[in-house]
């Protein structure tokens, strides 16, 4: 349940961040050119990012967490940094797979897309830590 809630939150947070960066203020817009608004961009990002988060991100997250807990022991900081690295690597690998799938060979487009996927995976990771902490705290209260 934690991972599902995290994927849902991560999709919305990533969409909001992406929309914020891609928004063009009215004062900077060219005449007779259509620009997507903040919420339009957010809806499109949610439509495209949510399947990736749910179909690829959830299984990747389970696999990463099992590997790190099994191999890298009990140190909280050790596990954090290894998980951070593995989540970043997973974002990069997913971007490469998506770029191969859409047959994009342009390096100038591939680098920002890869960075964007790495940021998306790190948003999921940190929200997962937050959701885990909140759910843990709430179960102790009940």
Short mmCIF file of N, CA, C and O in Angstrom, two decimals:
data_model
loop_
_atom_site.label_atom_id
_atom_site.label_comp_id
_atom_site.label_asym_id
_atom_site.label_seq_id
_atom_site.Cartn_x
_atom_site.Cartn_y
_atom_site.Cartn_z
N UNK A 1 0.82 -1.20 0.00
CA UNK A 1 0.00 0.00 0.00
C UNK A 1 0.87 1.27 0.00
O UNK A 1 0.53 2.25 -0.66
N UNK A 2 2.00 1.22 0.74
CA UNK A 2 2.89 2.39 0.79
C UNK A 2 3.42 2.73 -0.59
O UNK A 2 3.47 3.91 -0.96
N UNK A 3 3.79 1.73 -1.34
CA UNK A 3 4.36 1.98 -2.66
C UNK A 3 3.32 2.54 -3.63
O UNK A 3 3.63 3.39 -4.46
N UNK A 4 2.10 2.06 -3.52
CA UNK A 4 1.03 2.56 -4.38
C UNK A 4 0.74 4.03 -4.09
O UNK A 4 0.65 4.85 -5.00
N UNK A 5 0.62 4.38 -2.81
CA UNK A 5 0.39 5.77 -2.41
C UNK A 5 1.56 6.63 -2.85
O UNK A 5 1.38 7.75 -3.35
N UNK A 6 2.77 6.10 -2.68
CA UNK A 6 3.96 6.85 -3.08
C UNK A 6 3.99 7.10 -4.58
O UNK A 6 4.32 8.20 -5.03
N UNK A 7 3.64 6.09 -5.37
CA UNK A 7 3.63 6.26 -6.83
C UNK A 7 2.60 7.31 -7.24
O UNK A 7 2.86 8.13 -8.13
N UNK A 8 1.46 7.31 -6.58
CA UNK A 8 0.43 8.29 -6.87
C UNK A 8 0.92 9.70 -6.52
O UNK A 8 0.81 10.63 -7.33
N UNK A 9 1.48 9.87 -5.33
CA UNK A 9 2.01 11.17 -4.92
C UNK A 9 3.17 11.62 -5.80
O UNK A 9 3.27 12.79 -6.17
N UNK A 10 4.06 10.69 -6.12
CA UNK A 10 5.23 11.03 -6.94
C UNK A 10 4.81 11.49 -8.33
O UNK A 10 5.42 12.41 -8.88
N UNK A 11 3.78 10.88 -8.88
CA UNK A 11 3.28 11.29 -10.19
C UNK A 11 2.81 12.74 -10.15
O UNK A 11 3.15 13.54 -11.02
N UNK A 12 2.04 13.08 -9.12
CA UNK A 12 1.52 14.44 -9.01
C UNK A 12 2.64 15.44 -8.73
O UNK A 12 2.68 16.52 -9.34
N UNK A 13 3.55 15.11 -7.84
CA UNK A 13 4.66 16.02 -7.52
C UNK A 13 5.56 16.22 -8.74
O UNK A 13 5.93 17.36 -9.06
N UNK A 14 5.89 15.13 -9.42
CA UNK A 14 6.72 15.25 -10.62
C UNK A 14 6.02 16.09 -11.69
O UNK A 14 6.65 16.94 -12.33
N UNK A 15 4.72 15.87 -11.87
CA UNK A 15 3.97 16.65 -12.85
C UNK A 15 3.96 18.12 -12.49
O UNK A 15 4.10 18.99 -13.38
N UNK A 16 3.81 18.44 -11.22
CA UNK A 16 3.80 19.85 -10.80
C UNK A 16 5.17 20.50 -11.02
O UNK A 16 5.26 21.64 -11.50
N UNK A 17 6.23 19.78 -10.68
CA UNK A 17 7.58 20.32 -10.88
C UNK A 17 7.87 20.52 -12.36
O UNK A 17 8.36 21.56 -12.79
N UNK A 18 7.56 19.52 -13.16
CA UNK A 18 7.79 19.61 -14.61
C UNK A 18 6.97 20.75 -15.21
O UNK A 18 7.47 21.51 -16.05
N UNK A 19 5.72 20.88 -14.79
CA UNK A 19 4.87 21.95 -15.31
C UNK A 19 5.39 23.32 -14.91
O UNK A 19 5.31 24.28 -15.69
N UNK A 20 5.92 23.42 -13.70
CA UNK A 20 6.49 24.69 -13.25
C UNK A 20 7.68 25.11 -14.09
O UNK A 20 7.85 26.29 -14.41
N UNK A 21 8.53 24.14 -14.44
CA UNK A 21 9.71 24.46 -15.24
C UNK A 21 9.36 24.76 -16.70
O UNK A 21 10.06 25.52 -17.36
N UNK A 22 8.31 24.14 -17.21
CA UNK A 22 7.98 24.33 -18.62
C UNK A 22 6.97 25.45 -18.87
O UNK A 22 6.67 25.76 -20.02
N UNK A 23 6.46 26.04 -17.81
CA UNK A 23 5.48 27.12 -17.96
C UNK A 23 6.15 28.38 -18.49
O UNK A 23 7.23 28.77 -18.05
N UNK A 24 5.50 29.02 -19.46
CA UNK A 24 5.99 30.27 -20.04
C UNK A 24 5.04 31.38 -19.59
O UNK A 24 3.85 31.34 -19.92
N UNK A 25 5.54 32.35 -18.84
CA UNK A 25 4.67 33.45 -18.38
C UNK A 25 4.07 34.22 -19.56
O UNK A 25 4.65 34.28 -20.65
N UNK A 26 2.93 34.81 -19.32
CA UNK A 26 2.21 35.54 -20.37
C UNK A 26 3.06 36.65 -20.98
O UNK A 26 3.01 36.89 -22.19
N UNK A 27 3.85 37.31 -20.16
CA UNK A 27 4.66 38.43 -20.67
C UNK A 27 5.76 37.98 -21.63
O UNK A 27 6.26 38.78 -22.41
N UNK A 28 6.12 36.70 -21.61
CA UNK A 28 7.20 36.20 -22.47
C UNK A 28 6.69 35.41 -23.67
O UNK A 28 7.48 34.90 -24.45
N UNK A 29 5.41 35.36 -23.83
CA UNK A 29 4.83 34.57 -24.93
C UNK A 29 4.84 35.34 -26.24
O UNK A 29 4.66 36.55 -26.28
N UNK A 30 5.06 34.60 -27.31
CA UNK A 30 5.01 35.17 -28.66
C UNK A 30 3.55 35.31 -29.08
O UNK A 30 2.71 34.48 -28.73
N UNK A 31 3.23 36.35 -29.84
CA UNK A 31 1.84 36.48 -30.31
C UNK A 31 1.48 35.38 -31.30
O UNK A 31 2.33 34.89 -32.05
N UNK A 32 0.24 35.00 -31.30
CA UNK A 32 -0.33 33.99 -32.21
C UNK A 32 0.33 32.62 -32.07
O UNK A 32 0.40 31.86 -33.03
N UNK A 33 0.83 32.31 -30.89
CA UNK A 33 1.41 31.00 -30.61
C UNK A 33 0.68 30.45 -29.37
O UNK A 33 0.52 31.16 -28.38
N UNK A 34 0.25 29.20 -29.47
CA UNK A 34 -0.45 28.60 -28.34
C UNK A 34 0.56 28.01 -27.35
O UNK A 34 1.47 27.28 -27.75
N UNK A 35 0.40 28.32 -26.10
CA UNK A 35 1.23 27.78 -25.03
C UNK A 35 0.34 27.03 -24.06
O UNK A 35 -0.74 27.52 -23.70
N UNK A 36 0.79 25.85 -23.66
CA UNK A 36 0.03 25.10 -22.67
C UNK A 36 0.09 25.82 -21.34
O UNK A 36 1.13 26.35 -20.94
N UNK A 37 -1.01 25.81 -20.63
CA UNK A 37 -1.05 26.36 -19.29
C UNK A 37 -0.43 25.38 -18.30
O UNK A 37 -0.10 24.24 -18.63
N UNK A 38 -0.28 25.83 -17.08
CA UNK A 38 0.33 25.01 -16.04
C UNK A 38 -0.45 23.71 -15.83
O UNK A 38 0.13 22.63 -15.81
N UNK A 39 -1.76 23.81 -15.69
CA UNK A 39 -2.56 22.62 -15.40
C UNK A 39 -2.71 21.71 -16.61
O UNK A 39 -2.81 20.50 -16.46
N UNK A 40 -2.72 22.28 -17.81
CA UNK A 40 -2.75 21.45 -19.01
C UNK A 40 -1.50 20.58 -19.10
O UNK A 40 -1.57 19.38 -19.35
N UNK A 41 -0.36 21.21 -18.88
CA UNK A 41 0.90 20.47 -18.90
C UNK A 41 0.91 19.41 -17.80
O UNK A 41 1.34 18.28 -18.02
N UNK A 42 0.40 19.77 -16.64
CA UNK A 42 0.36 18.83 -15.52
C UNK A 42 -0.48 17.60 -15.86
O UNK A 42 -0.09 16.47 -15.56
N UNK A 43 -1.62 17.81 -16.50
CA UNK A 43 -2.48 16.68 -16.88
C UNK A 43 -1.76 15.77 -17.88
O UNK A 43 -1.78 14.54 -17.74
N UNK A 44 -1.10 16.36 -18.86
CA UNK A 44 -0.37 15.56 -19.85
C UNK A 44 0.77 14.77 -19.20
O UNK A 44 1.01 13.61 -19.53
N UNK A 45 1.48 15.41 -18.29
CA UNK A 45 2.58 14.71 -17.61
C UNK A 45 2.04 13.57 -16.76
O UNK A 45 2.61 12.47 -16.74
N UNK A 46 0.93 13.78 -16.08
CA UNK A 46 0.32 12.71 -15.29
C UNK A 46 -0.09 11.55 -16.18
O UNK A 46 0.14 10.38 -15.84
N UNK A 47 -0.67 11.86 -17.34
CA UNK A 47 -1.10 10.81 -18.26
C UNK A 47 0.08 9.96 -18.73
O UNK A 47 -0.01 8.73 -18.82
N UNK A 48 1.21 10.60 -19.02
CA UNK A 48 2.36 9.86 -19.53
C UNK A 48 3.26 9.29 -18.44
O UNK A 48 3.89 8.26 -18.63
N UNK A 49 3.33 9.95 -17.29
CA UNK A 49 4.25 9.49 -16.24
C UNK A 49 3.65 8.41 -15.35
O UNK A 49 4.38 7.56 -14.84
N UNK A 50 2.34 8.43 -15.15
CA UNK A 50 1.75 7.47 -14.22
C UNK A 50 1.94 6.01 -14.65
O UNK A 50 2.25 5.17 -13.79
N UNK A 51 1.81 5.65 -15.93
CA UNK A 51 2.09 4.25 -16.28
C UNK A 51 3.54 3.84 -16.01
O UNK A 51 3.80 2.71 -15.60
N UNK A 52 4.46 4.77 -16.21
CA UNK A 52 5.87 4.45 -15.95
C UNK A 52 6.09 4.25 -14.46
O UNK A 52 6.75 3.30 -14.04
N UNK A 53 5.53 5.13 -13.65
CA UNK A 53 5.66 4.97 -12.20
C UNK A 53 5.05 3.66 -11.71
O UNK A 53 5.63 2.95 -10.90
N UNK A 54 3.86 3.34 -12.20
CA UNK A 54 3.16 2.16 -11.69
C UNK A 54 3.65 0.85 -12.29
O UNK A 54 3.76 -0.15 -11.59
N UNK A 55 3.95 0.84 -13.59
CA UNK A 55 4.32 -0.42 -14.24
C UNK A 55 5.81 -0.73 -14.15
O UNK A 55 6.20 -1.90 -14.15
N UNK A 56 6.64 0.29 -14.08
CA UNK A 56 8.08 0.08 -14.03
C UNK A 56 8.66 0.46 -12.67
O UNK A 56 9.50 -0.24 -12.12
N UNK A 57 8.18 1.57 -12.14
CA UNK A 57 8.73 2.08 -10.89
C UNK A 57 8.45 1.20 -9.68
O UNK A 57 9.34 0.97 -8.86
N UNK A 58 7.23 0.72 -9.56
CA UNK A 58 6.89 -0.13 -8.40
C UNK A 58 7.71 -1.41 -8.35
O UNK A 58 8.31 -1.72 -7.31
N UNK A 59 7.78 -2.19 -9.44
CA UNK A 59 8.62 -3.40 -9.37
C UNK A 59 10.10 -3.08 -9.16
O UNK A 59 10.79 -3.79 -8.43
N UNK A 60 10.58 -1.99 -9.77
CA UNK A 60 11.98 -1.60 -9.57
C UNK A 60 12.24 -1.24 -8.12
O UNK A 60 13.28 -1.61 -7.55
N UNK A 61 11.31 -0.56 -7.50
CA UNK A 61 11.44 -0.16 -6.10
C UNK A 61 11.51 -1.38 -5.19
O UNK A 61 12.34 -1.44 -4.28
N UNK A 62 10.66 -2.34 -5.43
CA UNK A 62 10.66 -3.57 -4.62
C UNK A 62 11.99 -4.29 -4.77
O UNK A 62 12.60 -4.72 -3.78
N UNK A 63 12.48 -4.40 -6.00
CA UNK A 63 13.74 -5.08 -6.26
C UNK A 63 14.91 -4.35 -5.60
O UNK A 63 15.75 -4.98 -4.94
N UNK A 64 14.97 -3.05 -5.74
CA UNK A 64 16.06 -2.26 -5.15
C UNK A 64 16.06 -2.41 -3.64
O UNK A 64 17.11 -2.64 -3.03
N UNK A 65 14.90 -2.29 -3.02
CA UNK A 65 14.83 -2.38 -1.57
C UNK A 65 15.23 -3.76 -1.06
O UNK A 65 15.92 -3.87 -0.04
N UNK A 66 14.83 -4.81 -1.76
CA UNK A 66 15.23 -6.17 -1.34
C UNK A 66 16.74 -6.36 -1.45
O UNK A 66 17.36 -6.94 -0.57
N UNK A 67 17.32 -5.86 -2.52
CA UNK A 67 18.77 -6.01 -2.71
C UNK A 67 19.53 -5.22 -1.65
O UNK A 67 20.45 -5.75 -1.02
N UNK A 68 19.15 -3.99 -1.42
CA UNK A 68 19.88 -3.14 -0.48
C UNK A 68 19.76 -3.67 0.95
O UNK A 68 20.75 -3.72 1.68
N UNK A 69 18.58 -4.08 1.35
CA UNK A 69 18.41 -4.60 2.72
C UNK A 69 19.19 -5.89 2.92
O UNK A 69 19.82 -6.10 3.95
N UNK A 70 19.21 -6.72 1.90
CA UNK A 70 19.90 -8.01 2.01
C UNK A 70 21.43 -7.84 1.99
O UNK A 70 22.14 -8.48 2.76
N UNK A 71 21.92 -6.96 1.14
CA UNK A 71 23.37 -6.88 0.91
C UNK A 71 24.05 -5.82 1.79
O UNK A 71 25.16 -6.05 2.27
N UNK A 72 23.40 -4.69 2.01
CA UNK A 72 24.11 -3.57 2.61
C UNK A 72 23.79 -3.34 4.09
O UNK A 72 24.10 -2.29 4.63
N UNK A 73 23.20 -4.28 4.74
CA UNK A 73 23.15 -4.30 6.19
C UNK A 73 22.23 -3.35 6.89
O UNK A 73 21.24 -2.89 6.34
N UNK A 74 22.61 -3.05 8.14
CA UNK A 74 21.72 -2.37 9.06
C UNK A 74 21.97 -0.88 9.20
O UNK A 74 21.14 -0.18 9.76
N UNK A 75 23.08 -0.38 8.74
CA UNK A 75 23.37 1.03 8.88
C UNK A 75 22.36 1.85 8.07
O UNK A 75 22.24 1.67 6.85
N UNK A 76 21.68 2.75 8.74
CA UNK A 76 20.63 3.55 8.11
C UNK A 76 21.21 4.43 6.99
O UNK A 76 20.65 4.51 5.90
N UNK A 77 22.34 5.09 7.25
CA UNK A 77 22.94 5.97 6.25
C UNK A 77 23.54 5.18 5.09
O UNK A 77 23.46 5.62 3.93
N UNK A 78 24.11 4.05 5.38
CA UNK A 78 24.66 3.19 4.33
C UNK A 78 23.55 2.76 3.37
O UNK A 78 23.69 2.86 2.15
N UNK A 79 22.45 2.30 3.95
CA UNK A 79 21.30 1.90 3.11
C UNK A 79 20.76 3.08 2.33
O UNK A 79 20.40 2.94 1.16
N UNK A 80 20.67 4.27 2.95
CA UNK A 80 20.13 5.44 2.27
C UNK A 80 20.95 5.77 1.02
O UNK A 80 20.39 5.96 -0.07
N UNK A 81 22.26 5.84 1.17
CA UNK A 81 23.10 6.23 0.02
C UNK A 81 23.13 5.16 -1.06
O UNK A 81 23.15 5.49 -2.25
N UNK A 82 23.11 3.89 -0.67
CA UNK A 82 23.05 2.84 -1.68
C UNK A 82 21.71 2.87 -2.42
O UNK A 82 21.66 2.72 -3.64
N UNK A 83 20.63 3.07 -1.68
CA UNK A 83 19.31 3.16 -2.32
C UNK A 83 19.24 4.39 -3.22
O UNK A 83 18.68 4.31 -4.32
N UNK A 84 19.78 5.51 -2.77
CA UNK A 84 19.81 6.72 -3.60
C UNK A 84 20.53 6.45 -4.92
O UNK A 84 20.06 6.82 -6.00
N UNK A 85 21.66 5.78 -4.84
CA UNK A 85 22.40 5.43 -6.05
C UNK A 85 21.65 4.48 -6.95
O UNK A 85 21.60 4.66 -8.18
N UNK A 86 21.03 3.46 -6.35
CA UNK A 86 20.29 2.49 -7.15
C UNK A 86 19.03 3.10 -7.78
O UNK A 86 18.69 2.79 -8.92
N UNK A 87 18.33 3.96 -7.04
CA UNK A 87 17.16 4.63 -7.62
C UNK A 87 17.59 5.55 -8.76
O UNK A 87 16.91 5.63 -9.79
N UNK A 88 18.71 6.25 -8.60
CA UNK A 88 19.21 7.10 -9.68
C UNK A 88 19.57 6.26 -10.90
O UNK A 88 19.25 6.61 -12.04
N UNK A 89 20.26 5.15 -10.66
CA UNK A 89 20.63 4.25 -11.76
C UNK A 89 19.38 3.68 -12.43
O UNK A 89 19.33 3.57 -13.66
N UNK A 90 18.37 3.34 -11.65
CA UNK A 90 17.12 2.82 -12.23
C UNK A 90 16.48 3.88 -13.12
O UNK A 90 15.98 3.55 -14.21
N UNK A 91 16.48 5.15 -12.70
CA UNK A 91 15.93 6.21 -13.53
C UNK A 91 16.68 6.35 -14.84
O UNK A 91 16.09 6.53 -15.91
N UNK A 92 18.01 6.24 -14.77
CA UNK A 92 18.82 6.32 -15.99
C UNK A 92 18.53 5.13 -16.91
O UNK A 92 18.35 5.31 -18.12
N UNK A 93 18.48 3.93 -16.35
CA UNK A 93 18.21 2.73 -17.16
C UNK A 93 16.82 2.78 -17.80
O UNK A 93 16.65 2.42 -18.97
N UNK A 94 15.85 3.24 -17.05
CA UNK A 94 14.49 3.35 -17.60
C UNK A 94 14.47 4.36 -18.74
O UNK A 94 13.83 4.13 -19.77
N UNK A 95 15.20 5.47 -18.60
CA UNK A 95 15.24 6.45 -19.68
C UNK A 95 15.90 5.89 -20.93
O UNK A 95 15.44 6.14 -22.04
N UNK A 96 16.96 5.12 -20.74
CA UNK A 96 17.63 4.50 -21.90
C UNK A 96 16.69 3.53 -22.60
O UNK A 96 16.59 3.52 -23.83
N UNK A 97 15.97 2.72 -21.82
CA UNK A 97 15.02 1.77 -22.40
C UNK A 97 13.92 2.52 -23.15
O UNK A 97 13.55 2.14 -24.27
N UNK A 98 13.39 3.58 -22.56
CA UNK A 98 12.36 4.37 -23.24
C UNK A 98 12.88 5.03 -24.50
O UNK A 98 12.19 5.09 -25.52
N UNK A 99 14.12 5.53 -24.45
CA UNK A 99 14.70 6.15 -25.64
C UNK A 99 14.91 5.13 -26.76
O UNK A 99 14.71 5.44 -27.93
N UNK A 100 15.31 3.92 -26.41
CA UNK A 100 15.45 2.86 -27.42
C UNK A 100 14.08 2.49 -27.97
O UNK A 100 13.90 2.30 -29.17
N UNK A 101 13.09 2.42 -27.08
CA UNK A 101 11.73 2.06 -27.48
C UNK A 101 11.14 3.07 -28.45
O UNK A 101 10.48 2.70 -29.42
N UNK A 102 11.37 4.37 -28.20
CA UNK A 102 10.83 5.39 -29.11
C UNK A 102 11.80 5.72 -30.24
O UNK A 102 11.53 6.59 -31.05
N UNK A 103 12.93 5.03 -30.28
CA UNK A 103 13.93 5.15 -31.33
C UNK A 103 14.46 6.57 -31.48
O UNK A 103 14.49 7.14 -32.57
N UNK A 104 14.87 7.14 -30.36
CA UNK A 104 15.45 8.49 -30.37
C UNK A 104 16.96 8.36 -30.26
O UNK A 104 17.47 7.86 -29.28
N UNK A 105 17.67 8.84 -31.26
CA UNK A 105 19.13 8.78 -31.27
C UNK A 105 19.79 10.15 -31.09
O UNK A 105 21.00 10.26 -31.18
N UNK A 106 19.00 11.17 -30.83
CA UNK A 106 19.53 12.51 -30.68
C UNK A 106 20.05 12.71 -29.26
O UNK A 106 19.29 12.72 -28.30
N UNK A 107 21.36 12.87 -29.12
CA UNK A 107 21.98 13.00 -27.81
C UNK A 107 21.55 14.27 -27.09
O UNK A 107 21.42 14.28 -25.87
N UNK A 108 21.29 15.34 -27.84
CA UNK A 108 20.88 16.59 -27.21
C UNK A 108 19.50 16.48 -26.56
O UNK A 108 19.18 17.22 -25.63
N UNK A 109 18.67 15.58 -27.04
CA UNK A 109 17.37 15.34 -26.41
C UNK A 109 17.46 14.25 -25.35
O UNK A 109 16.68 14.24 -24.41
N UNK A 110 18.39 13.33 -25.51
CA UNK A 110 18.49 12.19 -24.61
C UNK A 110 19.01 12.59 -23.22
O UNK A 110 18.54 12.07 -22.21
N UNK A 111 19.94 13.52 -23.16
CA UNK A 111 20.53 13.90 -21.87
C UNK A 111 19.49 14.56 -20.96
O UNK A 111 19.35 14.15 -19.80
N UNK A 112 18.73 15.57 -21.42
CA UNK A 112 17.71 16.13 -20.53
C UNK A 112 16.64 15.12 -20.13
O UNK A 112 16.15 15.13 -19.00
N UNK A 113 16.27 14.24 -21.06
CA UNK A 113 15.28 13.21 -20.75
C UNK A 113 15.80 12.26 -19.68
O UNK A 113 15.08 11.89 -18.76
N UNK A 114 17.06 11.89 -19.78
CA UNK A 114 17.68 11.01 -18.78
C UNK A 114 17.74 11.69 -17.42
O UNK A 114 17.43 11.07 -16.39
N UNK A 115 18.10 12.95 -17.39
CA UNK A 115 18.14 13.70 -16.13
C UNK A 115 16.74 13.79 -15.54
O UNK A 115 16.54 13.63 -14.33
N UNK A 116 15.76 14.02 -16.39
CA UNK A 116 14.37 14.11 -15.94
C UNK A 116 13.91 12.78 -15.33
O UNK A 116 13.25 12.77 -14.28
N UNK A 117 14.27 11.66 -15.94
CA UNK A 117 13.91 10.35 -15.40
C UNK A 117 14.63 10.07 -14.09
O UNK A 117 14.05 9.48 -13.17
N UNK A 118 15.86 10.51 -13.98
CA UNK A 118 16.60 10.32 -12.74
C UNK A 118 15.97 11.15 -11.62
O UNK A 118 15.83 10.68 -10.48
N UNK A 119 15.57 12.35 -11.92
CA UNK A 119 14.89 13.19 -10.93
C UNK A 119 13.56 12.56 -10.53
O UNK A 119 13.21 12.54 -9.35
N UNK A 120 12.83 12.03 -11.50
CA UNK A 120 11.54 11.39 -11.20
C UNK A 120 11.73 10.20 -10.26
O UNK A 120 10.95 10.00 -9.32
N UNK A 121 12.77 9.41 -10.48
CA UNK A 121 13.00 8.25 -9.61
C UNK A 121 13.42 8.69 -8.21
O UNK A 121 13.04 8.06 -7.22
N UNK A 122 14.16 9.78 -8.10
CA UNK A 122 14.56 10.28 -6.79
C UNK A 122 13.39 10.94 -6.06
O UNK A 122 13.33 10.89 -4.83
N UNK A 123 12.47 11.54 -6.80
CA UNK A 123 11.24 12.05 -6.17
C UNK A 123 10.48 10.88 -5.56
O UNK A 123 10.02 10.95 -4.42
N UNK A 124 10.35 9.79 -6.31
CA UNK A 124 9.66 8.61 -5.78
C UNK A 124 10.37 8.10 -4.52
O UNK A 124 9.72 7.81 -3.51
N UNK A 125 11.69 7.99 -4.56
CA UNK A 125 12.45 7.45 -3.44
C UNK A 125 12.24 8.29 -2.18
O UNK A 125 11.94 7.75 -1.10
N UNK A 126 12.36 9.59 -2.30
CA UNK A 126 12.23 10.43 -1.12
C UNK A 126 10.79 10.52 -0.62
O UNK A 126 10.56 10.58 0.59
N UNK A 127 9.83 10.48 -1.53
CA UNK A 127 8.44 10.41 -1.08
C UNK A 127 8.14 9.07 -0.41
O UNK A 127 7.36 9.01 0.53
N UNK A 128 8.78 8.01 -0.89
CA UNK A 128 8.60 6.70 -0.25
C UNK A 128 9.13 6.73 1.18
O UNK A 128 8.49 6.19 2.10
N UNK A 129 10.26 7.36 1.39
CA UNK A 129 10.79 7.50 2.74
C UNK A 129 9.83 8.30 3.62
O UNK A 129 9.57 7.94 4.77
N UNK A 130 9.26 9.37 3.07
CA UNK A 130 8.32 10.19 3.82
C UNK A 130 7.03 9.44 4.13
O UNK A 130 6.55 9.45 5.27
N UNK A 131 6.48 8.77 3.13
CA UNK A 131 5.24 8.01 3.34
C UNK A 131 5.47 6.89 4.34
O UNK A 131 4.61 6.63 5.20
N UNK A 132 6.60 6.23 4.26
CA UNK A 132 6.91 5.15 5.21
C UNK A 132 6.96 5.69 6.63
O UNK A 132 6.44 5.07 7.56
N UNK A 133 7.58 6.84 6.79
CA UNK A 133 7.69 7.45 8.12
C UNK A 133 6.32 7.86 8.65
O UNK A 133 5.99 7.63 9.81
N UNK A 134 5.49 8.46 7.80
CA UNK A 134 4.16 8.89 8.21
C UNK A 134 3.28 7.69 8.55
O UNK A 134 2.59 7.69 9.57
N UNK A 135 3.31 6.66 7.71
CA UNK A 135 2.49 5.47 7.98
C UNK A 135 2.96 4.74 9.23
O UNK A 135 2.16 4.20 9.98
N UNK A 136 4.26 4.72 9.45
CA UNK A 136 4.79 4.08 10.65
C UNK A 136 4.34 4.82 11.90
O UNK A 136 3.95 4.22 12.89
N UNK A 137 4.39 6.14 11.83
CA UNK A 137 3.97 6.97 12.96
C UNK A 137 2.47 6.81 13.22
O UNK A 137 2.04 6.74 14.36
N UNK A 138 1.67 6.74 12.16
CA UNK A 138 0.23 6.59 12.32
C UNK A 138 -0.17 5.21 12.85
O UNK A 138 -1.16 5.09 13.55
N UNK A 139 0.57 4.18 12.51
CA UNK A 139 0.22 2.85 13.01
C UNK A 139 0.54 2.74 14.50
O UNK A 139 -0.11 1.99 15.21
N UNK A 140 1.53 3.49 14.97
CA UNK A 140 1.82 3.48 16.39
C UNK A 140 0.75 4.17 17.21
O UNK A 140 0.46 3.80 18.33
N UNK A 141 0.11 5.18 16.61
CA UNK A 141 -0.93 5.92 17.31
C UNK A 141 -2.18 5.07 17.44
O UNK A 141 -2.84 5.06 18.47
N UNK A 142 -2.52 4.34 16.40
CA UNK A 142 -3.75 3.53 16.43
C UNK A 142 -3.49 2.30 17.23
O UNK A 142 -4.16 1.57 17.70
#
